[in-house]
XYZ file of C-alpha atoms in Angstrom:
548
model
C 44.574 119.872 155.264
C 46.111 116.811 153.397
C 48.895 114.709 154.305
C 52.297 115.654 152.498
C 53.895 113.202 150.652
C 57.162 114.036 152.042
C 59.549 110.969 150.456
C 58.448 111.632 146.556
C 59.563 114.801 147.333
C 63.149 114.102 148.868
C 63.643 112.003 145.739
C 63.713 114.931 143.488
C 65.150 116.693 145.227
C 68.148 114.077 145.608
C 68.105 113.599 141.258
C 68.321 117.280 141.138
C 71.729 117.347 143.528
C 72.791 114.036 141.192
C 72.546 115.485 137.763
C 74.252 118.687 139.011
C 77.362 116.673 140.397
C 77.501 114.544 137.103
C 77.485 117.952 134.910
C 80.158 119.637 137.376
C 82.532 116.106 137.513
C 82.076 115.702 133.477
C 83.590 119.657 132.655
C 86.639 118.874 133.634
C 89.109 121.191 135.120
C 90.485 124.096 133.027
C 94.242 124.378 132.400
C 96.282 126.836 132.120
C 97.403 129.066 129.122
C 100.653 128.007 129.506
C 100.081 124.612 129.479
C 101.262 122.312 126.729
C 99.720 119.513 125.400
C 101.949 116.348 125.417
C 99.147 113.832 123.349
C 100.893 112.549 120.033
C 98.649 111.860 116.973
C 100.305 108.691 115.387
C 99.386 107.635 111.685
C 98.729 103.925 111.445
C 100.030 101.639 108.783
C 97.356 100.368 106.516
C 97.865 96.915 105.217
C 95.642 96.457 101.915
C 94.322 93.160 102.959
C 92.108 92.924 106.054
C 90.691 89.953 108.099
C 86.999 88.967 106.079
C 85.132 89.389 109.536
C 86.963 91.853 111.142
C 87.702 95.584 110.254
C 90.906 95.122 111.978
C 93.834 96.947 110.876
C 97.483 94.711 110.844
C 100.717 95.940 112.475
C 104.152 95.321 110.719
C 105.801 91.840 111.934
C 109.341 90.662 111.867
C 112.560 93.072 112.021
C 112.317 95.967 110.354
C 115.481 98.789 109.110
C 113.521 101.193 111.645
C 113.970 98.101 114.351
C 117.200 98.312 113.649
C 118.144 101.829 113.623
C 116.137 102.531 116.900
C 118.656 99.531 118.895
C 121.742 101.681 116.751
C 120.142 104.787 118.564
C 120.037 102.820 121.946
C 123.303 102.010 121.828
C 125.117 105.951 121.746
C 122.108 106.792 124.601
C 123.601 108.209 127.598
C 121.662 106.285 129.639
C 123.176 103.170 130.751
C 120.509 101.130 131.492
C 118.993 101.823 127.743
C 122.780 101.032 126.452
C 122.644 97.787 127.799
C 119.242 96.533 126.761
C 119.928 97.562 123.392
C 123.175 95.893 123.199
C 121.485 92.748 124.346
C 118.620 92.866 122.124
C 121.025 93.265 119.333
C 121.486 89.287 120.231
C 118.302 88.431 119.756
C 117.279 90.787 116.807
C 120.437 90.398 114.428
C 119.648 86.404 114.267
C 115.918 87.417 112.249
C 117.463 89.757 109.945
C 120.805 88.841 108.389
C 119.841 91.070 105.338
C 119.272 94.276 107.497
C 122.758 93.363 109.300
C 125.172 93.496 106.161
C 123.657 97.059 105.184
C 124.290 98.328 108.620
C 127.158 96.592 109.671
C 129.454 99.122 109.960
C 127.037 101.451 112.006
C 126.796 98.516 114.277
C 130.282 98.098 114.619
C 130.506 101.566 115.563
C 127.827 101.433 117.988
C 129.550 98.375 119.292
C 133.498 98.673 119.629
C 133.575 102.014 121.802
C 131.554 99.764 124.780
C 134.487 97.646 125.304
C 135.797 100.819 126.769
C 132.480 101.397 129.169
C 133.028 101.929 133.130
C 130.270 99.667 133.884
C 130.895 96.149 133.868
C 127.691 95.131 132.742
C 127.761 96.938 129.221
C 131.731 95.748 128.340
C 130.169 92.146 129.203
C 127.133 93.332 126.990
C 129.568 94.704 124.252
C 131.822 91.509 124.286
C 129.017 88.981 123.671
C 127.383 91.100 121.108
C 131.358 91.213 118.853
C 131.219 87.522 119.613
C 128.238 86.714 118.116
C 129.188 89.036 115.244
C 132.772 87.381 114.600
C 131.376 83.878 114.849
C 129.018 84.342 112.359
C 130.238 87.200 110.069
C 133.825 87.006 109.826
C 134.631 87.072 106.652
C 132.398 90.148 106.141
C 133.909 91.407 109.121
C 137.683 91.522 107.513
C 137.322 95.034 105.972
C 136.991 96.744 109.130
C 140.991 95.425 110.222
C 142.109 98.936 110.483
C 138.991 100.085 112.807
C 139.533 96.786 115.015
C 143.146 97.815 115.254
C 142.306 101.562 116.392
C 139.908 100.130 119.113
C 142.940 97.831 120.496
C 145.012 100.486 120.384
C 142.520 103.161 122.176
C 141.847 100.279 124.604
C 145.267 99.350 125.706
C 146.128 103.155 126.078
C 143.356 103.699 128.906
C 144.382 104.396 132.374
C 142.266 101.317 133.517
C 143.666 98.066 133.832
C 140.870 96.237 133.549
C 139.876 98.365 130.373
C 143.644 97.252 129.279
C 142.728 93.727 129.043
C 139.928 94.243 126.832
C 142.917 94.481 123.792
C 143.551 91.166 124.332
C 139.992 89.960 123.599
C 139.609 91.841 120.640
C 143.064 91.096 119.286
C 142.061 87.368 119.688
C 138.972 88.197 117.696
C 141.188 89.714 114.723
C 143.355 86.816 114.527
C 140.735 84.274 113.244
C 139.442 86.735 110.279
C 140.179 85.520 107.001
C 142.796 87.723 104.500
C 144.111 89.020 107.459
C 147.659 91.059 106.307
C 150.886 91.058 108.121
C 150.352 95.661 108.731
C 153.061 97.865 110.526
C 149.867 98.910 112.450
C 149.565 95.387 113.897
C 153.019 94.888 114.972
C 153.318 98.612 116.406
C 150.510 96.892 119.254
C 152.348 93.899 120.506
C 154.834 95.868 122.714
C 151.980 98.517 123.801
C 149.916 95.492 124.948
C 153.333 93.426 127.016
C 154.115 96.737 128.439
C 150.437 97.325 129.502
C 150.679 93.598 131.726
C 150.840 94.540 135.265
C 150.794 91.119 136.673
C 151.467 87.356 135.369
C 147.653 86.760 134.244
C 147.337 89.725 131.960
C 151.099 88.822 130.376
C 149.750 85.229 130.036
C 146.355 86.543 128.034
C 148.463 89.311 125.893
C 150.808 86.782 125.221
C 148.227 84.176 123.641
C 146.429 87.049 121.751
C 149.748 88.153 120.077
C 150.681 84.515 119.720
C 147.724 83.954 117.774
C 148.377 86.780 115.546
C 152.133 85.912 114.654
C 151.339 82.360 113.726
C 148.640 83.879 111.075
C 152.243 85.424 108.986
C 155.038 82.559 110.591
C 154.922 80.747 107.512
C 152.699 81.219 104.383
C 152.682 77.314 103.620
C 150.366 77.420 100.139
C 152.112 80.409 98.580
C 154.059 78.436 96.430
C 152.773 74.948 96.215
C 151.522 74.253 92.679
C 148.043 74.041 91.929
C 148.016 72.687 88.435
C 150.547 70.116 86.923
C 150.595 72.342 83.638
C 152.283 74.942 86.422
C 154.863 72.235 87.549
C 157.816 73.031 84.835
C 161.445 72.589 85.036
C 161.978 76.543 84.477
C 159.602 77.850 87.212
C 161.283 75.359 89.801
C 164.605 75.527 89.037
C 165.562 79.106 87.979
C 169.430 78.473 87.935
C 169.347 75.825 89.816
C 169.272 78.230 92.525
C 166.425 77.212 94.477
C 165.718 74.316 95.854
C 161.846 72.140 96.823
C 162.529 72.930 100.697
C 162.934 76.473 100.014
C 160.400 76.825 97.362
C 157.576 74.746 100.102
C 158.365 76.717 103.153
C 158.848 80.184 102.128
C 157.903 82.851 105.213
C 156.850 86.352 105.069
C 158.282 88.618 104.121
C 158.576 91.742 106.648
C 159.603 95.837 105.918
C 161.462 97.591 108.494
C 158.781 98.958 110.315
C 157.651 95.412 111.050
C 161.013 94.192 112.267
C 161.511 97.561 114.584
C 158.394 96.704 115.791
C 159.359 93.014 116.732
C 162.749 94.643 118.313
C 160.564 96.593 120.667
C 158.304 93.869 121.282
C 161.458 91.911 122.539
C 162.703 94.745 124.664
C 159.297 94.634 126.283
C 159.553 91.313 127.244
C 162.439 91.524 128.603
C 161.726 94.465 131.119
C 158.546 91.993 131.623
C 160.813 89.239 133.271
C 159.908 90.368 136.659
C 156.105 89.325 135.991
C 156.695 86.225 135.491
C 159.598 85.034 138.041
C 158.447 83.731 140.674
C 158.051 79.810 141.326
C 154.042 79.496 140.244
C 154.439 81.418 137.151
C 155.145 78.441 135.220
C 152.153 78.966 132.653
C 152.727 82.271 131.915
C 156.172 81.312 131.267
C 154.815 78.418 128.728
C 153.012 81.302 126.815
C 156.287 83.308 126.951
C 158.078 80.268 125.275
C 155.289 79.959 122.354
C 155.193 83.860 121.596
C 158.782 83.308 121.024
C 158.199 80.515 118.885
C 155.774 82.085 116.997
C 158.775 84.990 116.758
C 161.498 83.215 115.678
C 159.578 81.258 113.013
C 158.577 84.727 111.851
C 161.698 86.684 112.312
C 164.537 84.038 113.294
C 167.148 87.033 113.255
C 166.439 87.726 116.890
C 168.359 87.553 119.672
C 167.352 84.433 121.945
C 169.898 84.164 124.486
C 168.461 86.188 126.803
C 165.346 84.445 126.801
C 167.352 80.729 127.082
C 168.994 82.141 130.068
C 165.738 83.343 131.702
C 163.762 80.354 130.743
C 166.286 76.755 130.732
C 168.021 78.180 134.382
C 164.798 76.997 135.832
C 164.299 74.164 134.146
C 162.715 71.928 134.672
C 159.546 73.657 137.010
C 158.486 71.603 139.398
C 155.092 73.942 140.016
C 154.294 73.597 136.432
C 152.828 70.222 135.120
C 154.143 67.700 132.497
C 151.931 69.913 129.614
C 153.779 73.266 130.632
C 157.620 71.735 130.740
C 156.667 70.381 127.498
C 155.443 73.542 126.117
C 158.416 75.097 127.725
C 160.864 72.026 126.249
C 159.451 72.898 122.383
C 161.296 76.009 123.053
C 164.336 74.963 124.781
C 165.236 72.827 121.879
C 165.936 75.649 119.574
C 169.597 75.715 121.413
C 171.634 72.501 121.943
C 173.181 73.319 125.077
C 169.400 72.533 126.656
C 169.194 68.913 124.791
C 170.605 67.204 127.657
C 168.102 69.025 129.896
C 165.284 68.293 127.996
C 166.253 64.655 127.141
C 166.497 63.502 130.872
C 163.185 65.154 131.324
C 161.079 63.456 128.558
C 162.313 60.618 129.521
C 161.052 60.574 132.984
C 157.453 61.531 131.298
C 155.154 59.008 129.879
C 155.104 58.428 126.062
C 152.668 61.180 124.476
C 152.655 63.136 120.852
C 155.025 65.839 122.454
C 157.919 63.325 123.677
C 158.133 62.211 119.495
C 158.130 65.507 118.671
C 160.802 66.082 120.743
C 162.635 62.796 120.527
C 162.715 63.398 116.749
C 164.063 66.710 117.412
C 167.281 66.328 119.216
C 167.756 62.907 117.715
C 167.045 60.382 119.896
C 164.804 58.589 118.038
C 163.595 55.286 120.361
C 159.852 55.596 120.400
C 157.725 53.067 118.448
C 156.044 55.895 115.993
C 153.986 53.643 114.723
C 152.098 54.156 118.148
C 151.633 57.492 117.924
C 149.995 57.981 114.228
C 148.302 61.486 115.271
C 151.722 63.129 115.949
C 152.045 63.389 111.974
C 151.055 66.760 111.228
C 153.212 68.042 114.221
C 156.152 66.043 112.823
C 155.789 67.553 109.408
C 155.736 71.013 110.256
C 158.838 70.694 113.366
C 162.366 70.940 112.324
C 163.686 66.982 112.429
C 167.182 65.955 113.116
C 169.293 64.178 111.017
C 169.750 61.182 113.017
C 165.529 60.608 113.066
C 164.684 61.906 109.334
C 164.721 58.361 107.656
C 162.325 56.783 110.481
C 159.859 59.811 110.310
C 160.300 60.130 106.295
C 158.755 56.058 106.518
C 155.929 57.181 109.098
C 154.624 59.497 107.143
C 154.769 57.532 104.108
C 152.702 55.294 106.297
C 150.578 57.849 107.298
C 150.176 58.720 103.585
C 149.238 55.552 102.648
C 146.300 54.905 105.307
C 144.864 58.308 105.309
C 141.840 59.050 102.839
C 142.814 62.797 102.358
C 146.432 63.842 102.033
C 147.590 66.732 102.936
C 150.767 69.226 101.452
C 151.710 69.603 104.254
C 152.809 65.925 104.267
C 154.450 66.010 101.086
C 156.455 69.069 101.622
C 157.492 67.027 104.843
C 158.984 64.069 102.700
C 160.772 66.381 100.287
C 162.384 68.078 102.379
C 163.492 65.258 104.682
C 166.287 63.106 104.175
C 164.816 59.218 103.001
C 165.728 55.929 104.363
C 167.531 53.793 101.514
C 164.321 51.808 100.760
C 162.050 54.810 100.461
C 161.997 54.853 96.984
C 160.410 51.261 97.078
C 157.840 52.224 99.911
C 157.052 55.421 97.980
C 155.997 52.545 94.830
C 153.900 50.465 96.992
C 152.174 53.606 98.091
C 151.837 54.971 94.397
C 150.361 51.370 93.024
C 147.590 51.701 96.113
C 146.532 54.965 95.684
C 147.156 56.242 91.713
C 144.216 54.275 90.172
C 141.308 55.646 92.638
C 142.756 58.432 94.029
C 141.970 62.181 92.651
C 144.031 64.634 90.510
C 145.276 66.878 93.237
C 146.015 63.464 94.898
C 148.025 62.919 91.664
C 149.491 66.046 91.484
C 151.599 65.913 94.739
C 152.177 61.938 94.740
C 154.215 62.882 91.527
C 155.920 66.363 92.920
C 156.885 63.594 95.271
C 158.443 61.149 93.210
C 160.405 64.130 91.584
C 161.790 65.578 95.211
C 163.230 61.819 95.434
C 165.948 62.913 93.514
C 168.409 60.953 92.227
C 165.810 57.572 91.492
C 167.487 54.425 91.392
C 167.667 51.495 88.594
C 165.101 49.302 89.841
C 162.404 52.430 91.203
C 162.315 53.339 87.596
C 161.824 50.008 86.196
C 158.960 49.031 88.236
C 157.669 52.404 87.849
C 157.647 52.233 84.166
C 156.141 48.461 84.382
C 153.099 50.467 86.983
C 152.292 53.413 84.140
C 152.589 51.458 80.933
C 149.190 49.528 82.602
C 146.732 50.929 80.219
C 144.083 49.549 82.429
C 145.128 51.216 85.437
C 146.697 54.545 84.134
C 145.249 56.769 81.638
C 146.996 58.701 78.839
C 147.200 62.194 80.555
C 148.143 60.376 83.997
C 150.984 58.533 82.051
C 152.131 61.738 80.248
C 152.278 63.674 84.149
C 154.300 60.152 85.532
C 157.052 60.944 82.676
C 157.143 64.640 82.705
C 157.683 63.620 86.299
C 160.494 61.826 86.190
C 162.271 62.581 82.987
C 161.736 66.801 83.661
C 162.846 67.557 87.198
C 165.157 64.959 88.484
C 168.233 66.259 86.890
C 170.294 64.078 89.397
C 169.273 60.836 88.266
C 171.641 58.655 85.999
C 171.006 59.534 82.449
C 171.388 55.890 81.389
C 168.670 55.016 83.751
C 166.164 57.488 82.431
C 166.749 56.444 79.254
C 166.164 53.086 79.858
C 162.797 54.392 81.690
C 160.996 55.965 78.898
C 162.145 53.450 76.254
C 160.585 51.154 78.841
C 157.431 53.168 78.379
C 157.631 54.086 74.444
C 157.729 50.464 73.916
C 155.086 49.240 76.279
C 152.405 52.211 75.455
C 153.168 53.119 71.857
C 150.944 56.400 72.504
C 153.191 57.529 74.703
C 156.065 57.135 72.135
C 156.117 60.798 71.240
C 156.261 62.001 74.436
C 159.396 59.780 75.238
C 160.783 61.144 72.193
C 160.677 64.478 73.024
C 162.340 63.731 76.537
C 165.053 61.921 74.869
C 166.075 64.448 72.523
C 166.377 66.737 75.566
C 168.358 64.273 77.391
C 170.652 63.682 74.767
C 171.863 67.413 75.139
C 172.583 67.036 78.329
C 174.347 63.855 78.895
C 177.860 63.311 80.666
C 180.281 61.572 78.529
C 179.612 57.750 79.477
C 175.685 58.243 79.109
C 176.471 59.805 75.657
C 177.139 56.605 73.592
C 174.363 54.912 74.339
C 171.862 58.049 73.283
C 173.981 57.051 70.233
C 172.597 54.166 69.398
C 169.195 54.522 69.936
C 167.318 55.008 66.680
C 163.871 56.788 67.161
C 162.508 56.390 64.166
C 162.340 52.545 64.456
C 162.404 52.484 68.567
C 165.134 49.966 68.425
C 168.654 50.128 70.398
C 170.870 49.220 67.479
């Protein structure tokens, strides 16, 4: 018998076991008939043109409208953790597609505003960066949606939550920087919700600010009725029966219904029952921001009653927990009633010098700061009601102000025609007009001369050296020349008729283009003489430009 080869066969044996393990592992097991598939066949977007080498088919780039509408989806999930990352991705994702943004702003808005409302922290910090962002960069496209901001305040300051509350505030403060925003009776029916919300001194201080804001928006509409266009500068359109006068036509405020004045009664009710907020000793700032919401009031409405709010705020003045920048703040209020000037005098004076103290100096009259230090108190000065006693000095700073300054503003001019001028103003006002008329622009123009015709009445020698300055043909042109004696001859009804005669026969004879013009102004003037200007209308004779 032979020897068996007993490893060859083990071998087989062992490739046999092998295969049959490999067939049995490779079925797979068998589900059941209930089961249900969850594999998703996805169709891939074909892009015509391919890489040369490679059969390789391209996936969309950049932000996409289905990009967008997915992070709109993520935003009303119920999940908060989904909420959150979309909000945040909104951040990065809105900066790559400004197009997609305007066609779905208002869905994003939507998505947006409701999560300043959220229980979790997180997402209301989420939501308030994201409306940043949005305002910061989109405001004026963001102006339309007013009435949906103010439903969101007023959903916001109506939850049970305090700290939900304060979330008005911040979107109120949003509102107030939008462009063509409108003084609405929904506006005004928030401000005493939001005081009455305040349950300590830090939420009165940030309601106060945010309404603050919002009321110096409609405290004065400054460029309603400042003139454009000297063809709009006539003697009919400023002078309706000599009824109105440049202060009142440069200064006009809004105008409010009764809704909007019921509302500011309430508002002022709420602040009162507020008082108790904001009593105690360190309360100081919060009572600051009290004093400039009530600014910002009676500038808007000055038909209010103040006195309880002197009472409450000049018994404890001044604070000696609040710094020099609060009893200031404080002091711009104060001022409003006499019986605090004393107060407020013997505390400025204890202060070092700063733009406040000449604001307030020029206020209750004593005047004894060196302006001329303080240049960048102008534009304060020009909007702050000035005393008497200080006009002249502050009507010569700002004519000095005028005078360095590359860009004027109207602001400045409505100032100085509405002040009361020192007796050599009308000088000053020449030097500045021979400085600045040959370089300076046609709005520049425009309110140097609405200027000279506020400086009502001109005397003798301003109108000779004036009509010396425009009869320059080298330095004035024709139309400039014919705006200088419209000017003067048109508005300033005051001024001696024998002296505006002598003014544009100064001219007529110097510039003989400007000899019709004159004409015409004399005719007109003759009309309206007094008695001892009328004989020497008489003999002028035009035709010749001779005084016979």
């Amino acid at each position: 018998m032979g020897k068996v080869n007993l490893s060859k066969k083990n071998k087989s044996e062992k490739d046999a076991t092998f295969k049959r393990r490999k067939a049995a592992l490779g079925r797979g097991k068998h589900q059941h008939l209930s089961h249900t598939k969850i594999d998703l066949e996805t169709a891939t977007l074909r892009v015509p043109t391919q890489n040369k080498y490679e059969n390789v088919e391209k996936e969309p780039q950049g932000p996409t409208m289905q990009q967008l509408q997915d992070l709109i989806t993520l935003c009303h999930s119920d999940n908060e953790k989904k909420v959150r990352n979309g909000l945040t991705a909104f951040i990065s994702f809105l900066p790559r597609a400004h197009d997609l943004f305007l066609q779905k702003i208002s869905e994003i808005l939507a998505a947006t505003l409701h999560h300043l409302r959220h229980p979790d922290p997180k997402i209301r910090e989420a939501s308030q960066n994201l409306i940043s962002w949005i305002f910061g960069r989109y405001a004026p496209q963001c102006s339309p949606f007013i009435p949906v901001f103010i439903r969101h305040i007023g959903a916001t300051v109506s939850s049970q939550s305090q700290i939900i509350k304060s979330q008005s505030a911040f979107l109120l403060d949003k509102i107030a920087l939008l462009p063509n925003l409108q003084p609405l009776p929904s506006i005004f029916e928030l401000f005493p919700l939001m005081i009455s919300a305040a349950s300590n001194a830090n939420e009165f201080s940030n309601f106060s600010k945010a309404i603050t804001k919002v009321m110096l928006r409609f405290s004065v509409k400054k460029d309603v009725h400042m003139f454009h266009d000297y063809t709009e500068f006539q003697f009919p359109n400023l002078f309706p029966g000599n009824t109105t006068t440049y202060a009142q036509r440069f200064s006009t405020q809004c105008a409010l219904g009764a809704s909007e004045i019921e509302s500011i009664q309430r508002l002022t009710e709420s602040i009162q029952k507020s008082f108790n907020l904001i009593s105690g000793e360190s309360e100081s700032p919060a009572v600051s921001d009290l004093c400039s919401l009530l600014l910002a009031l009676y500038n808007l409405h000055s038909e209010i009653d103040l006195q309880p709010f002197f009472k409450f705020v000049g018994d404890r003045f001044p604070y000696e927990e609040g710094s020099t920048k609060v009893n200031l703040n404080i002091s711009k209020f104060l001022v409003i009633n006499k019986a605090y000037h004393q107060k407020i005098r013997e505390f400025i004076t204890s202060v070092p010098p700063s733009i406040d103290n000449v604001v307030l100096f020029a206020t209750i009259g004593d005047f004894n700061i060196d302006i001329s230090d303080f240049s960048e108190c102008i534009p304060e000065l020009c909007t702050t009601q000035i005393s008497d006693e200080a006009a002249p000095a502050v009507s010569d700073a700002i004519l000095s102000y005028i005078m360095n300054e590359e860009k004027i503003t109207k602001r400045s001019v409505r100032a100085l025609i509405s002040l009361r001028k020192s007796d050599d103003f009308q000088q000053k006002l020449l030097s500045v007009l021979q400085a600045r008329l040959p370089t300076c622009s046609p709005a520049l123009i425009n309110l140097f001369l609405i200027l000279v015709s506020s400086a009502a009445p001109l005397n003798r020698q301003f109108l000779k050296d004036f009509a010396l300055f425009i009869s320059e043909e080298d330095i004035v042109e024709n139309e400039l020349c014919h705006k200088c004696i419209d000017s003067v001859a048109i508005t300033n009804n005051e001024t001696d008729y024998g002296s505006l005669l002598s003014f544009l026969m100064t001219v007529g004879t110097r510039r003989p283009s400007m000899r019709e013009i004159a004409k015409q102004h004399i005719l007109r003037l003759r009309i309206f003489a007094d008695e001892a200007s009328r004989p020497l209308f008489a003999r002028i004779d035009l035709n010749k430009w001779i005084i016979v």
